[in-house]
CSV table of C-alpha atoms in Angstrom, one decimal:
chain,number,residue,atom,x,y,z
E,1,GLN,CA,-26.5,-2.5,-63.4
E,2,SER,CA,-22.8,-1.0,-63.2
E,3,TRP,CA,-23.8,-0.8,-59.4
E,4,SER,CA,-24.8,-4.6,-59.1
E,5,ARG,CA,-22.0,-5.6,-61.3
E,6,GLY,CA,-19.5,-3.7,-58.8
E,7,MET,CA,-21.1,-4.9,-55.7
E,8,SER,CA,-21.2,-8.7,-56.9
E,9,TYR,CA,-17.7,-8.6,-58.2
E,10,CYS,CA,-16.4,-7.6,-54.3
E,11,LEU,CA,-18.9,-10.0,-53.1
E,12,HIS,CA,-16.8,-12.9,-55.9
E,13,SER,CA,-13.1,-11.6,-54.9
E,14,GLU,CA,-11.5,-14.1,-53.4
E,15,SER,CA,-9.4,-11.1,-51.7
E,16,HIS,CA,-12.4,-10.2,-49.6
E,17,LEU,CA,-13.6,-12.5,-46.4
E,18,ASP,CA,-16.9,-13.5,-45.9
E,19,THR,CA,-18.7,-10.7,-43.8
E,20,GLY,CA,-22.0,-12.4,-44.0
E,21,GLN,CA,-25.2,-10.6,-45.2
E,22,ILE,CA,-24.7,-7.0,-46.8
E,23,TYR,CA,-27.6,-4.3,-45.7
E,24,VAL,CA,-27.6,-1.2,-48.9
E,25,ARG,CA,-29.9,1.5,-47.6
E,26,GLU,CA,-30.9,2.9,-50.9
E,27,ASN,CA,-33.5,5.9,-51.7
E,28,GLY,CA,-34.9,5.3,-47.7
E,29,LYS,CA,-35.3,1.8,-47.9
E,30,LEU,CA,-33.2,-1.2,-46.6
E,31,HIS,CA,-31.7,-3.8,-49.6
E,32,MET,CA,-30.1,-7.1,-48.7
E,33,VAL,CA,-27.2,-8.5,-51.0
E,34,ASN,CA,-27.3,-12.0,-52.4
E,35,GLN,CA,-23.9,-13.2,-52.1
E,36,GLY,CA,-24.2,-15.8,-54.5
E,37,ALA,CA,-26.0,-14.1,-56.9
E,38,GLY,CA,-25.2,-10.4,-56.6
E,39,SER,CA,-28.8,-9.1,-56.4
E,40,VAL,CA,-30.3,-6.7,-54.0
E,41,GLN,CA,-33.3,-8.3,-51.4
E,42,ASN,CA,-35.9,-5.8,-50.0
E,43,VAL,CA,-35.6,-6.8,-46.4
E,44,THR,CA,-37.2,-5.8,-43.3
E,45,PRO,CA,-34.8,-6.8,-40.6
E,46,LYS,CA,-35.9,-7.8,-37.3
E,47,ALA,CA,-35.3,-6.5,-34.5
E,48,ARG,CA,-33.2,-8.7,-32.5
E,49,PRO,CA,-31.5,-7.0,-28.7
E,50,PHE,CA,-27.8,-6.5,-28.7
E,51,SER,CA,-25.8,-8.9,-26.7
E,52,LEU,CA,-22.0,-9.2,-26.3
E,53,PHE,CA,-22.1,-12.4,-25.3
E,54,SER,CA,-24.6,-15.7,-24.6
E,55,ARG,CA,-25.9,-16.5,-22.0
E,56,SER,CA,-24.4,-19.9,-21.5
E,57,PHE,CA,-20.7,-17.6,-22.4
E,58,SER,CA,-18.6,-18.1,-18.4
E,59,VAL,CA,-15.6,-16.5,-18.4
E,60,GLU,CA,-12.5,-18.0,-16.2
E,61,LEU,CA,-9.3,-16.5,-14.9
E,62,CYS,CA,-6.1,-18.2,-13.3
E,63,MET,CA,-2.4,-18.6,-13.6
E,64,ASN,CA,-2.5,-21.9,-13.2
E,65,ARG,CA,-4.8,-24.5,-13.8
E,66,GLU,CA,-3.1,-28.2,-12.6
E,67,ASP,CA,-2.3,-26.7,-9.4
E,68,ASN,CA,-5.5,-24.9,-7.7
E,69,LYS,CA,-4.0,-24.0,-4.0
E,70,ALA,CA,-1.4,-21.6,-6.3
E,71,ARG,CA,-4.2,-20.3,-8.4
E,72,ARG,CA,-6.3,-19.2,-5.1
E,73,GLN,CA,-3.5,-17.9,-4.0
E,74,ARG,CA,-2.5,-15.4,-6.4
E,75,THR,CA,-3.8,-12.9,-8.3
E,76,ASP,CA,-4.4,-12.7,-11.9
E,77,HIS,CA,-3.4,-10.9,-14.1
E,78,PHE,CA,-6.1,-7.7,-14.3
E,79,ILE,CA,-7.2,-5.3,-12.1
E,80,PHE,CA,-11.3,-4.8,-11.8
E,81,THR,CA,-12.6,-1.7,-11.1
E,82,TYR,CA,-16.5,-0.2,-11.7
E,83,THR,CA,-17.7,3.0,-13.1
E,84,LYS,CA,-20.5,5.6,-11.8
E,85,GLU,CA,-22.6,4.1,-14.1
E,86,GLY,CA,-22.3,0.7,-12.4
E,87,ASN,CA,-20.1,-1.1,-15.5
E,88,LEU,CA,-17.3,-3.4,-14.9
E,89,ARG,CA,-13.9,-2.3,-16.1
E,90,TYR,CA,-10.8,-4.1,-16.5
E,91,SER,CA,-7.4,-3.3,-17.5
E,92,ALA,CA,-4.1,-5.4,-17.4
E,93,LYS,CA,-1.2,-4.7,-14.9
E,94,SER,CA,2.2,-3.6,-15.4
E,95,LEU,CA,5.0,-6.1,-16.7
E,96,PHE,CA,7.1,-5.4,-14.2
E,97,SER,CA,4.1,-6.3,-10.9
E,98,LEU,CA,3.2,-9.0,-12.8
E,99,VAL,CA,7.6,-10.0,-12.7
E,100,LEU,CA,7.7,-8.9,-8.7
E,101,GLY,CA,4.3,-11.0,-7.9
E,102,TYR,CA,6.2,-14.3,-9.7
E,103,ILE,CA,9.3,-13.8,-8.0
E,104,SER,CA,7.8,-13.2,-4.6
E,105,ASP,CA,5.8,-15.8,-4.9
E,106,ASN,CA,9.3,-18.3,-5.9
E,107,VAL,CA,12.0,-15.7,-3.3
E,108,ASP,CA,12.9,-18.9,-1.2
E,109,HIS,CA,14.5,-20.1,-4.6
E,110,ILE,CA,16.8,-17.2,-5.1
E,111,ASP,CA,20.6,-17.9,-4.9
E,112,SER,CA,21.7,-14.3,-3.9
E,113,LEU,CA,20.7,-10.6,-3.7
E,114,ILE,CA,24.3,-9.0,-3.0
E,115,GLY,CA,24.5,-6.1,-5.1
E,116,PHE,CA,20.5,-6.2,-6.4
E,117,PRO,CA,19.2,-2.7,-6.2
E,118,GLU,CA,18.0,-1.9,-2.7
E,119,GLN,CA,14.8,-0.1,-4.3
E,120,ILE,CA,14.0,-3.0,-6.1
E,121,ALA,CA,14.4,-5.0,-3.1
E,122,GLU,CA,11.9,-3.6,-0.5
E,123,LYS,CA,9.5,-3.4,-3.1
E,124,LEU,CA,10.0,-7.4,-3.6
E,125,PHE,CA,10.6,-7.8,0.4
E,126,SER,CA,7.1,-6.2,1.0
E,127,ALA,CA,5.5,-8.4,-2.0
E,128,ALA,CA,6.5,-11.3,-0.2
E,129,GLU,CA,5.9,-10.2,3.6
E,130,ALA,CA,2.3,-9.3,1.8
E,131,ARG,CA,1.7,-13.4,0.9
E,132,GLN,CA,3.0,-13.9,4.3
E,133,LYS,CA,6.2,-16.3,2.6
E,134,PHE,CA,8.5,-15.3,5.9
E,135,THR,CA,6.0,-17.2,8.2
E,136,GLU,CA,5.9,-20.7,6.6
E,137,PRO,CA,8.8,-22.8,8.9
E,138,VAL,CA,11.7,-23.7,6.1
E,139,THR,CA,11.2,-21.4,3.3
E,140,GLY,CA,10.5,-18.2,4.9
E,141,LEU,CA,13.7,-18.4,6.9
E,142,ARG,CA,15.6,-19.4,3.9
E,143,ALA,CA,14.1,-16.4,2.5
E,144,LEU,CA,14.7,-14.4,5.2
E,145,GLN,CA,18.3,-15.1,4.8
E,146,LYS,CA,18.9,-14.2,1.0
E,147,PHE,CA,17.7,-10.6,2.1
E,148,THR,CA,19.8,-10.2,5.3
E,149,GLU,CA,22.7,-11.4,4.0
E,150,ALA,CA,22.2,-8.9,1.7
E,151,TYR,CA,21.2,-5.7,2.9
E,152,GLY,CA,21.4,-6.3,6.6
E,153,SER,CA,20.5,-2.8,8.6
E,154,LEU,CA,17.6,-2.1,6.1
E,155,VAL,CA,15.8,-5.2,7.0
E,156,LEU,CA,15.3,-4.7,10.6
E,157,CYS,CA,18.0,-1.9,12.6
E,158,SER,CA,15.9,-1.9,15.5
E,159,LEU,CA,13.8,-5.3,17.5
E,160,CYS,CA,11.6,-5.2,20.2
E,161,LEU,CA,11.0,-8.7,22.1
E,162,ARG,CA,10.1,-7.2,25.0
E,163,ASN,CA,7.4,-9.7,27.4
E,164,ARG,CA,7.2,-11.9,24.0
E,165,TYR,CA,9.0,-14.7,24.9
E,166,LEU,CA,7.0,-17.3,23.1
E,167,VAL,CA,8.1,-15.6,19.4
E,168,ILE,CA,11.5,-16.2,20.9
E,169,SER,CA,10.9,-19.9,20.9
E,170,GLU,CA,8.8,-20.4,18.0
E,171,LYS,CA,11.4,-18.1,15.8
E,172,LEU,CA,14.4,-18.0,17.1
E,173,GLU,CA,16.3,-19.4,13.6
E,174,GLU,CA,14.7,-16.4,11.9
E,175,ILE,CA,15.4,-14.3,14.7
E,176,LYS,CA,19.4,-15.2,14.7
E,177,SER,CA,19.4,-14.5,11.0
E,178,PHE,CA,19.1,-10.3,11.8
E,179,ARG,CA,22.2,-8.6,11.1
E,180,GLU,CA,23.2,-5.3,11.7
E,181,LEU,CA,21.0,-4.7,14.6
E,182,THR,CA,21.5,-1.5,16.5
E,183,CYS,CA,18.9,-1.9,19.3
E,184,LEU,CA,17.7,-5.1,20.8
E,185,ASP,CA,15.2,-5.1,23.0
E,186,LEU,CA,14.8,-8.7,25.2
E,187,SER,CA,12.8,-7.6,28.9
E,188,CYS,CA,10.8,-9.5,30.7
E,189,CYS,CA,11.3,-13.0,28.6
E,190,LYS,CA,13.1,-15.0,31.6
E,191,LEU,CA,16.1,-16.0,28.9
E,192,GLY,CA,18.1,-18.0,31.6
E,193,ASP,CA,22.1,-17.8,31.4
E,194,GLU,CA,22.3,-20.5,28.9
E,195,HIS,CA,19.7,-19.5,26.1
E,196,GLU,CA,20.9,-19.9,23.0
E,197,LEU,CA,20.1,-16.0,22.2
E,198,LEU,CA,22.3,-14.7,24.3
E,199,GLU,CA,24.9,-17.2,23.0
E,200,HIS,CA,24.2,-15.5,19.7
E,201,LEU,CA,24.9,-12.1,21.3
E,202,THR,CA,28.6,-12.5,21.7
E,203,LYS,CA,28.3,-13.5,17.6
E,204,GLU,CA,30.3,-10.5,14.8
E,205,ALA,CA,27.1,-10.2,12.9
E,206,LEU,CA,25.6,-8.4,16.6
E,207,SER,CA,29.0,-6.7,17.1
E,208,SER,CA,26.8,-3.7,15.9
E,209,VAL,CA,24.3,-3.7,18.5
E,210,LYS,CA,24.7,-0.6,20.7
E,211,ARG,CA,21.6,-0.9,22.9
E,212,LEU,CA,20.7,-3.9,25.0
E,213,LEU,CA,18.6,-4.3,27.4
E,214,LEU,CA,17.8,-7.3,29.3
E,215,LYS,CA,15.5,-6.9,32.3
E,216,ASP,CA,14.2,-9.7,34.2
E,217,ASN,CA,16.2,-12.2,31.8
E,218,SER,CA,17.0,-14.4,35.5
E,219,LEU,CA,20.4,-13.7,34.9
E,220,SER,CA,23.1,-14.7,37.1
E,221,ASP,CA,27.1,-13.6,36.8
E,222,ALA,CA,27.5,-17.0,35.1
E,223,GLY,CA,25.5,-15.7,32.2
E,224,LEU,CA,27.3,-12.3,32.5
E,225,ARG,CA,30.7,-13.8,32.4
E,226,ARG,CA,29.7,-15.8,28.9
E,227,MET,CA,28.4,-12.6,27.4
E,228,THR,CA,31.4,-10.6,27.9
E,229,ALA,CA,34.3,-13.5,27.2
E,230,PRO,CA,34.4,-12.2,23.6
E,231,VAL,CA,35.6,-9.0,24.6
E,232,ARG,CA,37.5,-9.4,27.7
E,233,VAL,CA,39.8,-11.8,25.8
E,234,LEU,CA,39.3,-11.1,22.3
E,235,LYS,CA,38.4,-7.6,21.9
E,236,LYS,CA,35.3,-8.7,20.1
E,237,GLY,CA,31.5,-9.0,20.3
E,238,LEU,CA,29.7,-6.7,22.5
E,239,GLU,CA,32.2,-4.3,21.5
E,240,ASN,CA,30.2,-1.3,20.6
E,241,LEU,CA,27.5,-1.4,23.6
E,242,LEU,CA,26.5,2.0,25.1
E,243,VAL,CA,23.6,0.9,26.7
E,244,LEU,CA,23.1,-1.7,29.2
E,245,ASP,CA,19.9,-2.7,31.2
E,246,LEU,CA,20.6,-5.4,33.6
E,247,SER,CA,17.5,-4.6,36.5
E,248,CYS,CA,15.5,-6.8,37.6
E,249,ASN,CA,18.5,-10.1,37.7
E,250,PRO,CA,18.2,-10.6,41.6
E,251,LYS,CA,21.1,-13.3,40.9
E,252,ILE,CA,23.6,-11.0,39.3
E,253,THR,CA,26.4,-10.3,42.2
E,254,ASP,CA,29.4,-7.9,43.0
E,255,VAL,CA,31.0,-10.3,40.4
E,256,GLY,CA,29.3,-10.5,37.8
E,257,ILE,CA,29.6,-6.2,37.8
E,258,GLY,CA,33.5,-7.1,37.8
E,259,TYR,CA,32.8,-8.5,34.0
E,260,LEU,CA,31.0,-5.4,33.2
E,261,LEU,CA,34.5,-3.0,33.1
E,262,SER,CA,35.2,-4.7,29.6
E,263,PHE,CA,32.6,-2.4,27.7
E,264,LYS,CA,34.9,0.8,27.6
E,265,LYS,CA,32.5,2.3,25.6
E,266,LEU,CA,29.5,2.2,27.5
E,267,ASN,CA,27.6,5.3,28.4
E,268,TYR,CA,24.6,4.3,30.5
E,269,LEU,CA,24.4,0.9,32.6
E,270,ASP,CA,21.1,0.2,34.5
E,271,ILE,CA,21.9,-2.5,37.8
E,272,SER,CA,18.7,-1.6,39.3
E,273,GLY,CA,17.2,-4.8,41.3
E,274,THR,CA,20.4,-6.8,41.2
E,275,GLY,CA,21.6,-8.6,44.3
E,276,LEU,CA,24.5,-6.6,45.3
E,277,LYS,CA,26.3,-6.7,48.7
E,278,ASP,CA,28.5,-3.6,48.8
E,279,VAL,CA,26.9,-1.0,46.5
E,280,ASN,CA,29.0,1.6,47.4
E,281,ALA,CA,32.1,0.0,46.6
E,282,VAL,CA,30.6,-1.5,43.1
E,283,ILE,CA,29.8,2.5,42.6
E,284,LYS,CA,32.9,3.3,43.2
E,285,ARG,CA,34.0,0.9,40.9
E,286,LEU,CA,32.1,1.7,37.7
E,287,GLN,CA,33.1,5.6,38.3
E,288,MET,CA,36.7,4.6,38.6
E,289,GLN,CA,37.6,2.5,35.9
E,290,ILE,CA,34.9,3.3,32.9
E,291,GLY,CA,33.5,6.9,34.0
E,292,LEU,CA,30.0,6.0,35.1
E,293,VAL,CA,28.3,8.0,37.5
E,294,HIS,CA,25.7,6.8,40.0
E,295,SER,CA,22.3,8.9,38.7
E,296,LYS,CA,20.1,10.2,41.1
E,297,VAL,CA,16.9,11.1,39.3
E,298,PRO,CA,15.4,8.0,36.7
E,299,LEU,CA,17.6,8.1,33.2
E,300,LYS,CA,15.3,8.4,30.0
E,301,GLU,CA,17.6,6.0,28.2
E,302,PHE,CA,16.0,3.0,30.1
E,303,ASP,CA,12.3,3.7,28.9
E,304,HIS,CA,11.1,1.2,27.2
E,305,SER,CA,10.2,3.8,24.3
E,306,ASN,CA,13.1,4.6,22.8
E,307,CYS,CA,13.4,1.0,21.2
E,308,LYS,CA,11.1,-0.1,18.5
E,309,THR,CA,11.0,-2.4,15.9
E,310,GLU,CA,11.8,-0.3,12.8
E,311,GLY,CA,12.9,-1.6,9.2
E,312,TRP,CA,11.7,-3.7,6.5
E,313,ALA,CA,10.6,-6.7,8.8
E,314,GLU,CA,8.8,-4.9,11.1
E,315,GLN,CA,5.3,-6.3,9.8
E,316,THR,CA,6.5,-9.8,9.3
E,317,VAL,CA,7.5,-9.7,13.3
E,318,LEU,CA,4.1,-8.7,13.6
E,319,GLN,CA,2.8,-11.6,11.6
E,320,TRP,CA,4.3,-13.9,13.2
E,321,GLU,CA,3.4,-12.7,16.5
E,322,GLN,CA,-0.3,-12.5,15.6
E,323,ALA,CA,-0.1,-16.4,14.1
E,324,ILE,CA,1.3,-17.6,17.6
E,325,MET,CA,-1.6,-15.5,19.5
E,326,GLU,CA,-3.9,-17.4,17.0
E,327,ALA,CA,-2.2,-20.7,18.1
E,328,MET,CA,-3.0,-19.7,21.8
E,329,LYS,CA,-6.8,-19.2,21.5
E,330,PRO,CA,-7.9,-22.2,22.5
E,331,GLN,CA,-6.1,-22.4,25.4
E,332,ASP,CA,-7.1,-18.7,25.8
E,333,ASN,CA,-10.5,-20.1,26.1
E,334,LEU,CA,-9.8,-22.7,28.8
E,335,ARG,CA,-8.4,-20.0,30.8
E,336,SER,CA,-11.9,-18.4,30.5
E,337,ARG,CA,-13.3,-21.5,31.3
E,338,ALA,CA,-11.1,-21.6,34.6
E,339,ALA,CA,-11.9,-18.4,35.7
E,340,ALA,CA,-16.1,-19.4,35.1
E,341,LEU,CA,-15.4,-22.3,38.0
E,342,ARG,CA,-13.4,-20.4,40.2
E,343,PHE,CA,-16.0,-17.6,40.4
E,344,TYR,CA,-18.8,-20.5,40.7
E,345,GLY,CA,-16.5,-22.0,43.4
E,346,LYS,CA,-15.8,-24.9,41.7
E,347,THR,CA,-12.1,-24.7,41.9
E,348,HIS,CA,-9.0,-22.9,44.1
E,349,ARG,CA,-8.1,-19.4,42.9
E,350,VAL,CA,-4.8,-20.1,40.5
E,351,GLU,CA,-2.1,-17.2,40.6
E,352,GLU,CA,-1.4,-15.6,37.3
E,353,VAL,CA,1.9,-15.9,35.7
E,354,VAL,CA,4.0,-12.8,37.1
E,355,LYS,CA,4.8,-9.7,34.6
E,356,CYS,CA,7.2,-7.7,34.2
E,357,THR,CA,5.6,-4.9,35.5
E,358,LEU,CA,5.1,-6.9,39.0
E,359,VAL,CA,9.0,-6.4,39.5
E,360,GLU,CA,8.8,-2.7,39.6
E,361,PRO,CA,8.6,-2.8,43.4
E,362,GLU,CA,11.5,-4.3,44.0
E,363,THR,CA,13.4,-2.3,41.6
E,364,LYS,CA,12.5,0.5,43.7
E,365,ALA,CA,13.2,-1.2,47.1
E,366,SER,CA,16.5,-1.9,46.2
E,367,GLY,CA,17.4,2.2,45.2
E,368,ASN,CA,18.0,3.3,41.6
E,369,LEU,CA,21.1,2.2,39.7
E,370,GLN,CA,21.8,3.7,37.1
E,371,PHE,CA,24.7,5.0,35.6
E,372,TYR,CA,25.6,7.7,33.5
E,373,LYS,CA,28.9,8.8,31.6
E,374,GLU,CA,29.7,12.8,32.7
E,375,THR,CA,31.0,13.4,29.1
E,376,VAL,CA,27.9,12.1,27.5
E,377,GLN,CA,25.5,14.1,30.3
E,378,ASN,CA,27.1,17.1,30.4
E,379,CYS,CA,27.4,17.7,26.9
E,380,HIS,CA,25.5,20.7,27.0
E,381,LEU,CA,26.4,22.6,29.5
E,382,PRO,CA,28.5,26.1,29.1
E,383,PHE,CA,31.6,26.3,28.2
E,384,LYS,CA,32.9,28.1,31.5
E,385,LYS,CA,31.8,24.8,33.5
E,386,GLU,CA,33.9,22.8,32.0
E,387,VAL,CA,37.2,25.1,32.4
E,388,ALA,CA,35.9,25.2,35.8
E,389,GLY,CA,36.1,21.9,36.5
E,390,SER,CA,38.7,20.5,33.7
E,391,HIS,CA,41.7,20.3,36.7
E,392,GLU,CA,39.5,18.3,39.0
E,393,LEU,CA,38.7,16.0,35.6
E,394,LYS,CA,42.3,15.5,34.9
E,395,ASN,CA,42.9,14.7,38.6
E,396,ASN,CA,40.3,12.0,38.6
E,397,LYS,CA,41.3,10.7,35.2
E,398,LYS,CA,45.0,9.9,37.1
E,399,ARG,CA,43.5,8.3,39.4
E,400,ALA,CA,41.4,6.3,37.1
E,401,LEU,CA,43.9,5.2,34.9
E,402,ALA,CA,46.0,4.2,38.4
E,403,GLU,CA,43.6,2.2,39.5
E,404,GLN,CA,43.2,0.7,36.1
E,405,GLU,CA,46.8,0.0,35.9
E,406,ARG,CA,46.7,-1.6,39.3
E,407,GLU,CA,43.8,-3.9,38.1
E,408,ARG,CA,45.3,-4.8,35.5
E,409,THR,CA,48.8,-6.1,37.0
E,410,SER,CA,47.1,-7.9,39.8
E,411,LYS,CA,43.4,-9.7,38.8
E,412,GLN,CA,44.4,-9.7,34.8
E,413,LYS,CA,45.0,-13.1,34.9
E,414,HIS,CA,41.9,-13.9,37.0
E,415,LEU,CA,39.4,-12.4,35.5
E,416,CYS,CA,40.4,-12.4,31.7
E,417,LEU,CA,42.8,-15.6,31.2
E,418,THR,CA,40.9,-18.6,33.6
E,419,VAL,CA,40.8,-22.3,32.5
E,420,GLU,CA,36.8,-21.4,32.5
E,421,ASP,CA,37.0,-18.4,30.2
E,422,TRP,CA,39.3,-20.0,27.6
E,423,ASP,CA,36.3,-22.9,27.9
E,424,LEU,CA,33.9,-20.5,26.4
E,425,LEU,CA,36.3,-19.5,23.8
E,426,ASN,CA,36.6,-22.5,22.4
E,427,THR,CA,32.9,-23.1,21.7
E,428,TYR,CA,33.3,-19.8,19.3
């Protein structure tokens, strides 16, 4: 009786919530407590299968119910995994990853990243890159500029666009946003003298370029004059250039080589396959004025494998190329169809576009015209050999200085301060 009074008191207490039916086991039997009267009744409960959710229960995880497109692109806040038994488990993502994902989705709205930690910025760049934010036409360029302005060479220190003219034409503004590049490979792109990217090479943003490969780009003396005008007159632009490849450009003549004499720091030069008239005079001039010696064997510095795309934006450049290749697939189908028609004799055979590799025979026919600086090439030789040839080097330096002085006094007005040069400089 005292037990029933205590149970009734607990059931009628206002401090306890309604817990539903209460079962009590006494003397091996299960009894149900009646909450209204507080009495105990003998009840045999029915065995019901245990189920966490009803059959009509459904759940949906989403970030934004208003924008279905944004909801499909974004990931939810949970990570789902399966156990060994096949059960579905989930765990919540960290706050850092959630914030990182939100900022990467809106990376084009960032005002500035200057002073932001590099470690976090790299993760933010990777998150935005995974969402392909840099492939978008307008917002991608604006987002990429925020990173290049703040981190420069960390975003991209080396860029290889060899034989990728379509990437240059489609993503020219994005390519121009890269700063502090040290290596730039534009070989086999057929840019010509008037291309906007060649004009961009003379800007201060690319004054850090030390390796420039312009093989097979339909360049002439006019293009070299435009490219070297800031260095020759203002001592700016490509003043830090160490390696220059101008091979397979038949329109470059002896006059154009004269513009290259302003690159005093140049250590390696390749002018094979150019339209030189007096090769011996050019070889002598390069040796006397900037100390470049003709190499009898091909130099490894002009190997394409030495220049690769490196930096945070390495995968971004690949995404650009893949997007362009996807857009070119219909044309590839047309080419295969035309090839089938040619096989059955329906149409005349059309010659394929000449690739960069087909220009190599022209280089071999004209001879190997690669140059190197002796002080760089022979730096690994023993000290005794250097002492033995020191007297000859001093004489060569004296003759070179005398030749440079005569060249300055006689041709400075015609080479550096022509009216055409001043017109070029006024455009900067």
